[in-house]
XYZ file of C-alpha atoms in Angstrom:
740
model
C 99.672 -77.701 -23.131
C 102.814 -76.019 -24.388
C 100.930 -73.501 -26.524
C 98.299 -72.825 -23.506
C 101.252 -71.982 -21.323
C 102.863 -69.758 -24.012
C 99.724 -67.934 -24.260
C 99.323 -67.590 -20.406
C 103.063 -66.329 -20.088
C 102.306 -63.559 -22.747
C 99.132 -62.664 -21.195
C 100.885 -62.631 -17.597
C 103.577 -60.145 -19.027
C 100.995 -57.879 -20.676
C 98.917 -57.959 -17.114
C 102.158 -57.237 -15.449
C 103.173 -54.476 -17.635
C 99.742 -52.650 -17.753
C 98.734 -53.012 -14.197
C 101.782 -53.769 -12.058
C 101.319 -52.571 -8.444
C 103.595 -49.489 -7.423
C 106.736 -51.091 -5.805
C 106.048 -49.073 -2.557
C 102.602 -50.985 -2.031
C 103.979 -54.173 -3.269
C 106.801 -54.020 -0.550
C 104.360 -53.117 2.132
C 102.111 -55.969 0.976
C 105.052 -58.528 1.015
C 106.013 -57.311 4.534
C 102.420 -57.939 5.799
C 102.183 -61.135 3.985
C 105.308 -62.509 5.652
C 104.089 -61.335 9.009
C 100.950 -63.324 8.647
C 103.115 -66.235 7.629
C 105.159 -65.900 10.866
C 101.980 -66.222 12.906
C 100.845 -69.065 10.846
C 103.878 -71.246 11.587
C 104.801 -69.917 15.043
C 107.961 -68.283 14.066
C 109.395 -66.155 17.103
C 112.691 -65.364 15.485
C 111.084 -63.286 12.624
C 113.152 -64.943 9.987
C 110.166 -66.816 8.003
C 109.517 -65.600 4.597
C 107.155 -66.798 1.701
C 108.674 -68.740 -0.828
C 108.594 -66.660 -4.346
C 106.052 -68.600 -5.965
C 103.952 -68.368 -2.709
C 104.384 -64.699 -2.963
C 103.500 -64.760 -6.629
C 100.089 -66.246 -6.029
C 99.323 -64.250 -3.096
C 100.171 -61.069 -4.881
C 98.228 -62.296 -7.889
C 95.251 -62.893 -5.705
C 95.180 -59.899 -3.422
C 96.811 -57.188 -5.705
C 95.673 -58.253 -8.817
C 92.400 -60.131 -7.919
C 93.490 -63.060 -10.312
C 92.738 -66.621 -10.715
C 95.558 -68.900 -9.882
C 96.406 -72.659 -9.960
C 99.113 -73.818 -7.769
C 100.546 -77.292 -8.644
C 103.141 -78.166 -6.187
C 104.393 -80.869 -4.079
C 102.813 -81.937 -0.831
C 104.335 -80.105 2.212
C 105.504 -77.057 -0.026
C 103.035 -74.897 1.619
C 99.861 -74.436 -0.534
C 97.606 -73.751 2.541
C 100.011 -70.932 3.466
C 98.836 -69.178 0.381
C 95.280 -69.097 0.957
C 95.545 -68.348 4.638
C 97.985 -65.392 4.048
C 95.676 -64.182 1.204
C 92.683 -64.381 3.340
C 94.291 -62.387 5.977
C 95.379 -59.639 3.783
C 92.103 -59.378 2.010
C 90.071 -59.388 4.884
C 92.311 -56.453 6.319
C 91.298 -54.674 3.242
C 87.666 -55.194 3.889
C 86.781 -58.170 1.423
C 84.240 -60.821 2.456
C 85.223 -64.141 3.785
C 87.105 -67.007 2.258
C 85.250 -69.907 0.991
C 87.194 -73.005 0.755
C 85.944 -76.124 -0.932
C 87.435 -78.852 0.749
C 87.059 -82.632 -0.111
C 87.670 -84.622 3.303
C 86.602 -84.318 6.909
C 90.284 -84.780 8.202
C 91.556 -82.209 5.844
C 88.797 -79.777 7.069
C 90.003 -80.449 10.665
C 93.476 -79.756 9.991
C 92.819 -76.664 7.946
C 90.667 -75.165 10.938
C 93.321 -75.634 13.206
C 95.886 -74.011 11.122
C 93.568 -71.094 10.439
C 93.272 -70.591 14.147
C 97.043 -70.709 14.601
C 97.178 -67.649 12.140
C 94.354 -65.727 13.941
C 91.731 -66.481 11.311
C 88.373 -67.391 12.418
C 87.295 -70.401 10.431
C 83.935 -72.454 10.377
C 82.897 -75.427 8.550
C 79.680 -76.865 6.865
C 80.053 -80.623 6.240
C 78.263 -83.819 6.478
C 79.533 -84.334 10.180
C 77.844 -81.237 11.613
C 74.478 -80.532 10.198
C 73.293 -79.554 13.876
C 75.695 -76.518 13.337
C 74.727 -75.539 9.724
C 72.286 -72.901 10.898
C 74.406 -71.304 13.302
C 77.321 -71.225 10.916
C 75.501 -69.681 8.208
C 74.285 -67.142 10.593
C 77.662 -66.436 11.896
C 78.947 -65.778 8.156
C 76.182 -63.538 7.320
C 77.051 -61.365 10.505
C 80.720 -61.091 9.545
C 81.765 -63.362 12.345
C 83.878 -65.503 10.321
C 86.918 -64.919 7.921
C 86.859 -68.311 6.298
C 84.327 -70.888 5.631
C 85.091 -74.612 4.665
C 82.542 -76.280 2.627
C 82.402 -79.979 1.293
C 81.797 -80.203 -2.460
C 78.680 -82.273 -1.616
C 76.978 -79.358 -0.194
C 77.231 -77.655 -3.622
C 74.686 -80.392 -5.043
C 72.290 -79.617 -2.083
C 69.050 -77.987 -3.557
C 68.704 -75.799 -0.230
C 72.331 -75.042 -0.013
C 72.341 -74.107 -3.698
C 69.285 -71.931 -3.755
C 69.545 -70.218 -0.398
C 73.085 -70.154 0.829
C 75.056 -70.234 -2.104
C 73.702 -66.997 -3.691
C 74.480 -65.099 -0.569
C 78.026 -66.707 -0.357
C 78.631 -65.628 -4.162
C 77.741 -62.236 -3.359
C 79.790 -61.769 -0.274
C 82.821 -64.242 -0.997
C 86.024 -62.463 -0.815
C 88.409 -65.187 -2.089
C 87.278 -68.535 -3.403
C 89.692 -71.611 -2.787
C 89.193 -75.001 -4.509
C 91.504 -77.427 -2.707
C 92.560 -80.711 -4.009
C 91.644 -79.387 -7.548
C 92.471 -82.366 -9.524
C 89.235 -83.750 -8.357
C 87.590 -81.133 -10.928
C 88.939 -83.142 -13.842
C 87.495 -86.542 -14.705
C 91.204 -87.261 -15.995
C 92.458 -86.877 -12.314
C 92.860 -89.903 -10.240
C 90.398 -89.080 -7.855
C 87.600 -87.210 -9.830
C 84.319 -86.277 -8.106
C 81.226 -85.085 -9.607
C 80.250 -82.653 -7.126
C 83.453 -80.827 -7.841
C 81.981 -80.065 -11.533
C 79.298 -77.987 -9.791
C 82.196 -75.323 -9.210
C 81.348 -74.135 -12.795
C 78.191 -72.546 -11.597
C 79.768 -71.219 -8.507
C 82.593 -69.497 -10.428
C 79.915 -68.089 -12.949
C 78.037 -66.471 -10.002
C 80.955 -64.727 -8.309
C 81.017 -61.014 -8.423
C 83.530 -59.424 -10.971
C 87.258 -59.224 -9.381
C 86.808 -61.917 -6.774
C 90.188 -63.926 -6.773
C 89.985 -67.645 -7.084
C 92.753 -70.053 -6.012
C 92.828 -73.687 -7.117
C 95.594 -76.084 -5.451
C 96.869 -79.651 -5.987
C 99.812 -81.544 -5.495
C 98.846 -84.418 -7.971
C 98.115 -83.023 -11.454
C 99.973 -84.035 -14.697
C 100.003 -82.008 -17.629
C 96.462 -83.239 -18.864
C 94.890 -82.329 -15.464
C 96.405 -78.922 -15.027
C 95.389 -77.786 -18.528
C 91.970 -79.051 -17.777
C 91.565 -77.502 -14.526
C 93.096 -74.282 -15.784
C 90.578 -74.030 -18.637
C 87.687 -74.719 -16.104
C 89.015 -71.556 -14.080
C 89.213 -69.701 -17.230
C 85.647 -69.282 -17.399
C 85.569 -66.408 -19.763
C 88.460 -67.742 -21.627
C 90.678 -64.778 -21.331
C 93.793 -66.741 -20.355
C 94.102 -64.762 -17.167
C 94.663 -67.857 -14.843
C 98.259 -67.716 -13.466
C 99.670 -71.411 -13.400
C 102.399 -71.933 -10.809
C 103.880 -75.481 -11.285
C 107.135 -76.422 -9.292
C 109.193 -79.246 -8.716
C 107.468 -82.276 -7.355
C 110.548 -83.926 -5.830
C 110.398 -84.895 -2.076
C 113.849 -84.661 -0.637
C 112.659 -86.276 2.380
C 111.249 -89.510 1.024
C 113.256 -92.702 0.656
C 111.243 -94.835 -1.651
C 111.275 -98.646 -1.645
C 109.716 -101.603 -3.055
C 109.863 -105.118 -1.212
C 108.527 -108.124 -3.249
C 107.403 -111.120 -0.964
C 106.053 -114.323 -1.773
C 102.576 -114.082 -0.492
C 100.294 -112.404 1.933
C 101.454 -114.169 5.115
C 105.070 -112.961 4.255
C 103.608 -109.425 3.914
C 101.732 -109.451 7.253
C 104.770 -110.934 8.838
C 107.063 -108.339 7.383
C 104.898 -105.470 8.851
C 104.938 -107.269 12.167
C 108.791 -107.501 12.009
C 109.402 -104.068 10.771
C 106.686 -101.756 12.078
C 108.407 -101.054 15.441
C 111.694 -100.322 13.448
C 110.139 -97.520 11.225
C 110.897 -93.970 12.184
C 108.121 -92.111 14.170
C 104.476 -93.024 13.395
C 102.912 -93.404 10.082
C 100.103 -94.788 7.951
C 99.878 -98.426 6.389
C 97.453 -98.249 3.316
C 95.454 -101.332 2.128
C 93.272 -101.354 -1.035
C 90.135 -102.539 0.771
C 88.060 -102.096 3.996
C 88.100 -105.699 4.873
C 91.973 -105.707 4.561
C 92.452 -102.715 6.550
C 90.195 -104.259 9.387
C 92.055 -107.698 9.113
C 95.612 -106.227 9.093
C 94.808 -103.713 12.117
C 93.306 -106.532 14.267
C 96.316 -108.838 13.371
C 98.922 -106.386 14.115
C 96.963 -105.130 17.403
C 97.041 -108.812 18.529
C 100.705 -108.822 18.031
C 101.111 -105.671 20.376
C 101.338 -102.938 18.126
C 99.535 -99.832 18.755
C 97.362 -99.235 15.511
C 93.685 -98.617 14.504
C 91.825 -99.056 11.365
C 90.569 -96.091 9.391
C 88.144 -96.679 6.466
C 84.913 -95.548 5.079
C 83.075 -97.992 7.549
C 84.639 -96.117 10.617
C 82.280 -94.148 12.572
C 83.027 -90.399 12.238
C 83.897 -90.270 16.256
C 86.240 -93.217 15.979
C 87.932 -91.595 12.791
C 88.524 -88.440 14.823
C 89.831 -90.209 17.832
C 92.184 -92.251 15.535
C 93.414 -89.034 13.990
C 93.977 -87.285 17.273
C 95.805 -90.352 18.568
C 98.251 -90.557 15.670
C 98.843 -86.774 15.777
C 99.901 -87.179 19.385
C 101.948 -90.325 18.683
C 99.777 -92.423 20.755
C 99.637 -94.924 17.854
C 102.304 -96.281 15.717
C 100.194 -96.371 12.783
C 96.635 -95.944 11.182
C 95.822 -98.857 9.122
C 93.716 -96.986 6.331
C 92.142 -97.059 2.968
C 92.035 -94.175 0.886
C 89.285 -92.479 3.243
C 92.577 -91.134 4.878
C 94.067 -89.281 1.900
C 94.389 -85.790 0.839
C 95.315 -83.354 3.045
C 95.855 -85.250 6.655
C 98.579 -82.893 8.089
C 101.121 -84.544 10.436
C 104.410 -82.911 9.566
C 106.481 -85.375 11.325
C 104.984 -88.473 9.896
C 107.817 -90.981 9.605
C 106.546 -93.513 7.123
C 103.852 -94.861 4.764
C 103.708 -98.565 3.762
C 101.293 -99.562 1.275
C 99.928 -103.219 1.709
C 98.907 -103.525 -2.158
C 99.592 -101.206 -5.027
C 97.204 -98.341 -5.643
C 95.958 -98.310 -9.347
C 97.644 -95.041 -10.313
C 101.237 -93.695 -9.793
C 99.467 -90.328 -9.199
C 97.294 -91.753 -6.506
C 100.519 -93.354 -4.912
C 102.525 -90.193 -5.032
C 99.603 -88.355 -3.423
C 99.428 -91.013 -0.600
C 103.018 -91.200 0.217
C 103.114 -87.414 0.289
C 101.504 -87.464 3.777
C 105.135 -88.350 5.019
C 108.358 -86.458 5.445
C 106.819 -83.042 5.528
C 108.515 -81.865 8.566
C 111.195 -84.355 9.096
C 114.255 -84.933 7.112
C 114.026 -88.610 6.311
C 110.710 -90.707 5.901
C 110.346 -94.022 4.277
C 107.798 -94.912 1.608
C 107.528 -98.798 1.048
C 105.442 -100.544 -1.201
C 104.557 -104.316 -0.672
C 102.729 -105.150 -3.964
C 100.516 -108.487 -4.028
C 99.276 -110.754 -6.653
C 95.584 -109.825 -5.793
C 96.116 -106.061 -6.747
C 95.116 -106.314 -10.177
C 91.747 -108.400 -9.200
C 90.980 -105.406 -6.939
C 91.477 -102.712 -9.380
C 89.235 -104.688 -11.924
C 86.483 -104.715 -9.306
C 86.780 -100.888 -8.824
C 86.736 -100.311 -12.347
C 83.311 -101.616 -12.815
C 82.202 -98.561 -10.953
C 82.972 -96.251 -13.804
C 80.555 -94.107 -15.707
C 77.568 -96.453 -16.629
C 76.973 -97.502 -20.360
C 74.700 -95.547 -22.622
C 71.823 -97.711 -22.414
C 71.647 -97.339 -18.476
C 71.829 -93.560 -18.737
C 69.324 -93.208 -21.473
C 66.959 -95.551 -19.280
C 67.387 -93.422 -16.246
C 66.464 -90.224 -18.388
C 63.426 -91.750 -19.792
C 62.069 -92.577 -16.410
C 62.559 -89.164 -15.096
C 61.105 -87.775 -18.224
C 58.119 -90.081 -17.943
C 57.541 -89.378 -14.337
C 57.005 -85.662 -14.867
C 57.754 -84.800 -11.227
C 61.021 -84.808 -9.121
C 62.150 -88.353 -7.963
C 64.227 -89.176 -5.061
C 66.954 -91.811 -5.153
C 65.121 -94.448 -3.322
C 62.115 -93.948 -5.636
C 64.250 -93.889 -8.900
C 66.649 -96.688 -7.870
C 64.047 -99.624 -8.268
C 63.097 -98.415 -11.945
C 66.958 -98.548 -13.137
C 69.498 -100.962 -13.103
C 72.326 -99.234 -11.033
C 73.171 -99.217 -7.473
C 72.320 -96.057 -5.391
C 75.960 -94.946 -4.955
C 76.558 -95.295 -8.798
C 73.216 -93.779 -9.606
C 74.246 -90.954 -7.578
C 77.293 -90.278 -9.099
C 75.826 -90.591 -12.561
C 73.025 -88.048 -11.737
C 75.506 -85.446 -10.557
C 77.406 -85.741 -14.066
C 74.313 -85.247 -15.817
C 73.289 -82.315 -13.535
C 76.602 -80.470 -14.622
C 75.836 -81.504 -18.193
C 72.297 -79.811 -17.750
C 70.404 -82.806 -18.643
C 68.978 -83.119 -15.060
C 68.709 -80.888 -12.189
C 68.329 -81.658 -8.309
C 65.373 -79.946 -6.601
C 63.521 -80.269 -3.611
C 61.903 -83.579 -3.673
C 64.572 -85.205 -5.873
C 65.913 -85.266 -9.375
C 63.905 -84.226 -12.605
C 64.832 -84.088 -16.199
C 65.320 -80.775 -17.599
C 64.370 -81.766 -21.284
C 67.517 -80.367 -22.479
C 69.333 -82.353 -25.304
C 72.209 -84.595 -24.098
C 74.768 -86.368 -25.818
C 76.544 -89.514 -24.446
C 80.181 -88.711 -24.644
C 81.050 -92.481 -25.376
C 84.331 -91.430 -26.959
C 85.524 -89.529 -23.952
C 84.506 -91.976 -21.375
C 86.516 -94.626 -23.388
C 89.533 -92.167 -23.450
C 89.278 -92.090 -19.668
C 88.963 -95.812 -19.167
C 92.032 -96.101 -21.479
C 94.006 -93.580 -19.376
C 92.877 -95.619 -16.298
C 94.399 -98.816 -17.933
C 97.736 -96.868 -18.801
C 98.020 -95.887 -15.139
C 97.594 -99.430 -13.916
C 100.212 -100.513 -16.383
C 102.529 -97.921 -14.975
C 101.800 -98.746 -11.473
C 102.882 -102.360 -12.343
C 106.167 -100.874 -14.097
C 106.812 -98.846 -11.255
C 106.982 -102.004 -8.950
C 109.315 -103.712 -11.317
C 111.390 -100.730 -12.385
C 115.202 -100.900 -12.191
C 115.485 -97.163 -12.566
C 114.951 -94.277 -10.058
C 111.362 -94.595 -8.484
C 111.144 -90.749 -7.492
C 112.064 -89.964 -11.298
C 109.382 -92.470 -12.356
C 106.625 -90.753 -10.290
C 107.795 -87.219 -11.356
C 107.677 -88.181 -15.147
C 104.147 -89.654 -14.579
C 103.202 -86.502 -13.301
C 105.034 -84.344 -16.223
C 107.299 -82.852 -14.144
C 110.020 -81.603 -16.410
C 112.563 -81.500 -13.807
C 112.372 -85.421 -13.183
C 115.850 -86.785 -12.364
C 117.467 -89.753 -10.437
C 116.970 -88.746 -6.849
C 120.066 -90.578 -5.291
C 117.810 -91.925 -2.407
C 115.621 -94.757 -3.384
C 116.440 -98.239 -3.108
C 117.388 -98.393 -6.874
C 119.644 -95.284 -6.739
C 121.123 -95.948 -3.132
C 120.597 -99.691 -2.735
C 117.923 -101.613 -0.793
C 116.999 -100.408 2.686
C 114.861 -103.148 3.662
C 115.161 -107.026 3.455
C 112.713 -109.523 2.155
C 113.765 -111.934 4.640
C 111.157 -112.475 7.355
C 111.743 -114.917 10.300
C 110.030 -118.123 9.673
C 108.151 -117.960 13.086
C 106.634 -114.717 12.031
C 105.521 -116.113 8.935
C 103.802 -119.130 10.614
C 102.016 -116.764 13.005
C 100.654 -114.667 10.228
C 99.794 -117.812 8.023
C 97.850 -119.231 11.121
C 95.914 -115.880 11.086
C 95.092 -115.843 7.412
C 94.172 -119.619 7.472
C 91.488 -119.027 9.972
C 88.461 -119.412 8.014
C 84.933 -117.863 8.482
C 83.020 -114.630 7.998
C 79.672 -114.075 9.446
C 76.781 -113.097 7.160
C 74.414 -110.848 8.642
C 70.906 -111.719 7.163
C 68.684 -109.033 5.284
C 66.202 -107.589 7.566
C 64.472 -104.822 5.412
C 63.262 -104.800 1.669
C 64.632 -102.464 -0.483
C 62.499 -99.296 -1.058
C 60.400 -98.716 -3.947
C 59.530 -102.455 -4.786
C 55.562 -101.956 -5.266
C 56.846 -99.376 -8.027
C 58.652 -102.075 -9.476
C 55.921 -104.467 -9.508
C 56.698 -106.401 -6.318
C 54.168 -106.162 -3.343
C 56.882 -106.444 -0.692
C 57.858 -103.566 1.480
C 59.096 -102.526 5.008
C 60.623 -104.959 7.443
C 60.866 -108.690 6.289
C 58.892 -110.691 8.769
C 61.000 -112.477 11.310
C 59.410 -115.827 10.259
C 60.598 -115.348 6.559
C 64.045 -114.122 7.518
C 67.486 -116.174 7.227
C 69.492 -116.815 10.344
C 72.921 -115.183 10.553
C 74.956 -117.255 8.079
C 78.777 -118.032 7.285
C 81.192 -117.627 4.365
C 84.325 -119.134 3.978
C 86.085 -115.822 3.266
C 85.895 -112.347 1.402
C 87.237 -112.206 -2.018
C 89.197 -109.058 -0.992
C 90.756 -110.931 2.185
C 94.596 -111.491 2.270
C 93.895 -115.145 3.134
C 91.188 -116.993 1.688
C 90.399 -114.310 -0.807
C 93.531 -115.310 -2.628
C 92.522 -118.868 -2.712
C 88.973 -118.209 -3.693
C 89.401 -115.492 -6.384
C 90.757 -117.924 -9.069
C 87.414 -119.855 -8.625
C 85.206 -116.921 -9.431
C 87.634 -115.194 -11.774
C 86.004 -114.571 -15.464
C 86.587 -117.711 -17.650
C 87.623 -119.896 -14.698
C 85.035 -122.493 -15.626
C 83.098 -124.845 -13.321
C 84.176 -128.011 -11.479
C 83.880 -129.715 -8.060
C 84.938 -127.989 -4.778
C 88.621 -128.457 -4.465
C 89.583 -130.654 -1.306
C 91.553 -127.904 0.540
C 88.527 -125.643 0.061
C 85.958 -128.032 1.285
C 88.100 -128.914 4.392
C 88.063 -125.229 5.254
C 84.261 -125.287 4.824
C 84.032 -128.136 7.311
C 86.107 -126.101 9.744
C 83.885 -123.080 9.372
C 80.677 -125.286 9.782
C 82.370 -127.003 12.887
C 83.353 -123.590 14.656
C 79.849 -122.250 13.711
C 78.205 -125.255 15.414
C 80.308 -124.929 18.502
C 80.114 -121.180 18.919
C 77.368 -119.002 20.459
C 74.136 -119.629 18.804
C 75.531 -122.581 17.179
C 73.841 -126.038 17.136
C 76.090 -128.303 19.194
C 74.574 -129.753 22.329
C 75.098 -127.625 25.444
C 75.830 -124.454 23.580
C 74.311 -121.441 25.138
C 71.528 -120.047 22.895
C 71.728 -122.930 20.543
C 69.428 -123.730 17.659
C 68.382 -127.111 16.591
C 70.833 -128.996 14.336
C 70.212 -128.636 10.452
C 67.931 -131.625 9.473
C 68.983 -131.255 5.658
C 70.649 -129.224 2.973
C 69.277 -127.465 0.217
C 71.520 -125.900 -2.640
C 70.798 -122.902 -4.693
C 70.592 -123.806 -8.365
C 73.559 -122.010 -10.026
C 73.399 -120.724 -13.503
C 77.168 -120.341 -13.890
C 78.746 -123.164 -11.533
C 76.306 -125.716 -10.873
C 79.013 -128.436 -10.446
C 80.705 -126.363 -7.597
C 77.668 -125.637 -5.957
C 76.315 -129.298 -6.436
C 79.402 -130.772 -5.260
C 79.627 -128.760 -2.280
C 76.231 -129.143 -1.068
C 76.461 -132.931 -1.650
C 79.841 -133.390 0.095
C 78.423 -131.241 3.283
C 75.118 -133.371 3.575
C 77.429 -136.426 3.534
C 80.082 -135.179 6.008
C 77.176 -134.039 8.226
C 75.120 -137.204 7.860
C 72.057 -134.970 6.569
C 69.948 -135.669 3.639
C 70.252 -133.332 0.599
C 66.867 -132.248 0.195
C 67.338 -130.860 -3.534
C 67.999 -127.260 -4.898
C 66.122 -124.212 -5.622
C 65.735 -123.260 -9.322
C 66.445 -119.881 -11.203
C 64.009 -120.081 -14.313
C 65.156 -117.002 -16.382
C 68.302 -117.403 -18.516
C 71.417 -116.389 -17.378
C 72.208 -112.900 -17.713
C 74.010 -109.872 -15.949
C 72.785 -109.650 -12.428
C 70.778 -106.549 -11.590
C 72.978 -103.911 -9.840
C 70.689 -102.742 -7.192
C 68.522 -104.123 -4.747
C 65.177 -103.442 -5.801
C 65.973 -104.775 -9.317
C 67.847 -107.837 -7.894
C 64.629 -108.507 -5.726
C 62.315 -108.103 -8.754
C 64.481 -110.339 -10.918
C 64.748 -113.150 -8.008
C 60.985 -112.855 -7.383
C 60.298 -113.827 -10.784
C 63.017 -116.251 -11.394
C 63.629 -118.152 -8.271
C 61.223 -121.156 -7.588
C 61.123 -124.053 -5.018
C 60.288 -127.071 -6.727
C 57.090 -128.925 -5.114
C 59.163 -132.167 -4.335
C 61.791 -130.106 -2.603
C 59.175 -128.027 -0.965
C 57.618 -131.292 0.263
C 61.002 -132.691 1.492
C 61.600 -129.444 3.503
C 58.119 -129.717 5.041
C 58.530 -133.478 5.934
C 62.172 -132.681 7.545
C 60.503 -130.250 9.729
C 63.634 -128.410 11.171
C 66.381 -125.873 10.213
C 67.786 -126.190 6.770
C 71.437 -125.369 5.696
C 71.227 -123.399 2.597
C 74.210 -123.559 0.285
C 75.438 -121.178 -2.539
C 78.854 -120.412 -4.039
C 78.957 -116.763 -3.662
C 77.234 -113.493 -2.301
C 77.510 -110.007 -3.002
C 74.304 -108.275 -1.948
C 72.786 -111.069 0.007
C 69.361 -110.873 -1.758
C 69.564 -114.268 -3.198
C 69.941 -115.778 0.300
C 67.145 -113.495 1.558
C 64.808 -114.744 -1.139
C 65.800 -118.361 -0.910
C 65.318 -118.178 2.793
C 61.867 -116.792 2.468
C 60.785 -119.427 0.133
C 62.145 -122.267 2.589
C 60.584 -120.569 5.520
C 57.280 -120.509 3.901
C 57.680 -124.109 2.991
C 58.049 -125.137 6.549
C 61.824 -124.622 7.408
C 62.012 -123.468 10.997
C 65.380 -121.700 10.204
C 67.440 -121.171 7.168
C 71.206 -120.997 7.749
C 73.090 -119.841 4.589
C 76.536 -121.075 3.954
C 78.610 -119.751 0.975
C 82.359 -120.057 -0.114
C 82.716 -116.329 -0.884
C 81.446 -112.986 -0.090
C 82.394 -109.715 -2.128
C 83.319 -106.835 0.278
């Protein structure tokens, strides 16, 4: 990295000597740049001036038509660089600026900021498809100064073939925001960003390019700079500043368990300054925490990938207007959300990377003197990290299988058509194909994906290095939580900030700012909420697409007479409450054994509330269904004792006969990872023995179907189909745990 920087510095010096703008023009440009800045920030005093590195970047872009990478802390003013440069370039007759921006929340902030500077900004993203045609027409007519594009658009065949060539011919400035996403070493790598290589190559000579990020260590900075240097001429100007955040007060509070953490939030939320964000690691935790805090009188709202776009926008606006004390969010609310007076960020659970943590706490304290960043780590954090680690780039066998299917097809294949023929879930398959697209092994065309026939090498060594890097980041995050040295210095060192030094502000440097003591009555209230068992399991109603191609003659809607009824689970593995109790039962190497007494009693409680609730089977309940006449277990390959004891004890407690169990005849192996493959496997493997089918037929009523765990719901759906075909009038699934 030092050698690269030295070469860049030497090249910068030669460029400056050979082609430095005349002093008069430079001074005039600086005056106009500062004037645009004053409009942007609403400065009426005329005192606002660009930072020196902001000016260096703008001068390189506007006067030098260079490529620049700006790595600066959140709140430094990276957006001012591209807004000011846009205004100056447009005044000189350049085409519109194109910004590749990764999140809708970020786009909304950027459009609002552009308008303050008098810049006409439009956007093309997944939330406004009805506006795409009019937006593209406005850009073509010169009616827009700036166009924001989500990186996913770069992978759309229509956009790449029709719109992108026109943009490449007319673009006056290309901006890559959150540029660490380009690098697979970055904490938030996105395959769509890799498509930028072709966009960069298609730009006219002399079109300036700006890449910005707040969260790039030396490895990522070098990787991004090399990708910007498509010609290898080392002309990319790298401006990297101090990553200290003087307004942030970093704290870690260690608490005994999830009830204490929930109670701590209840006790402290009202005392935290201003409004802020509470980050959780999973969607279910965000929804659970938001629901509990709202029930305790706090003005909060959930914000996750499962939140409808309209609800997201409403939540953002409510937080910006301080009508909410906090958003309870996953990383769906991450890069670029701009609320300068955000007073705090609390993490209920540790992100898996110090770099990701630094990026998220960077949302706070941008326009206030003091903001709190508090981490509440939990014992479930590492289990959640392990789960998300399973979504990494697939093994070589699965990649080669996908390429072989595409080659053999000899035609484009859509994701729904391809998915049944490979052993990957659609989201992971989509990610893999985007990587292969950039590598040249496949290409996305109208109608789907096709193999190019170009040779391709599985870079197992690189993927292994990335995996080791992720492991190192996780260990570093654990170290951060336990560290007895300055926390800000620790984060800055993780980002390779050469100026890292003790901050004098964090709980290590200046002493604890928050107590771990929580009033017992608040802990009791939180524990009561977490102890409340029961999750509704919605049944599968449609077969996966493409099953006939996988050799199974099922398609479309599952007939009502073959569907399961809505079922119940004791809890989610990602829950703060029962998740912590259930995870050890399903951990690798946990072994098999009878259902623990406390777990069984909680299951009985779930069944009792299920029976007494709407749609239950207690006498006099509205919309009641008949009481189950028997219990059937799903024969388990890995935990037969657990499932058998659960089914047997439920039958005994409910005074119902145990009718037997379904069998899975294939030897144990890795479960198929997408719906079509899983259904194909179950169609061949799952059997209802004749004696059990006879018992179900003779019982002549609803059946309680018992299993240990569900992730996709397909085992329950296929088992319910067999039982309904055997004569069960309803099938009511009951499991201990659900993933998600």
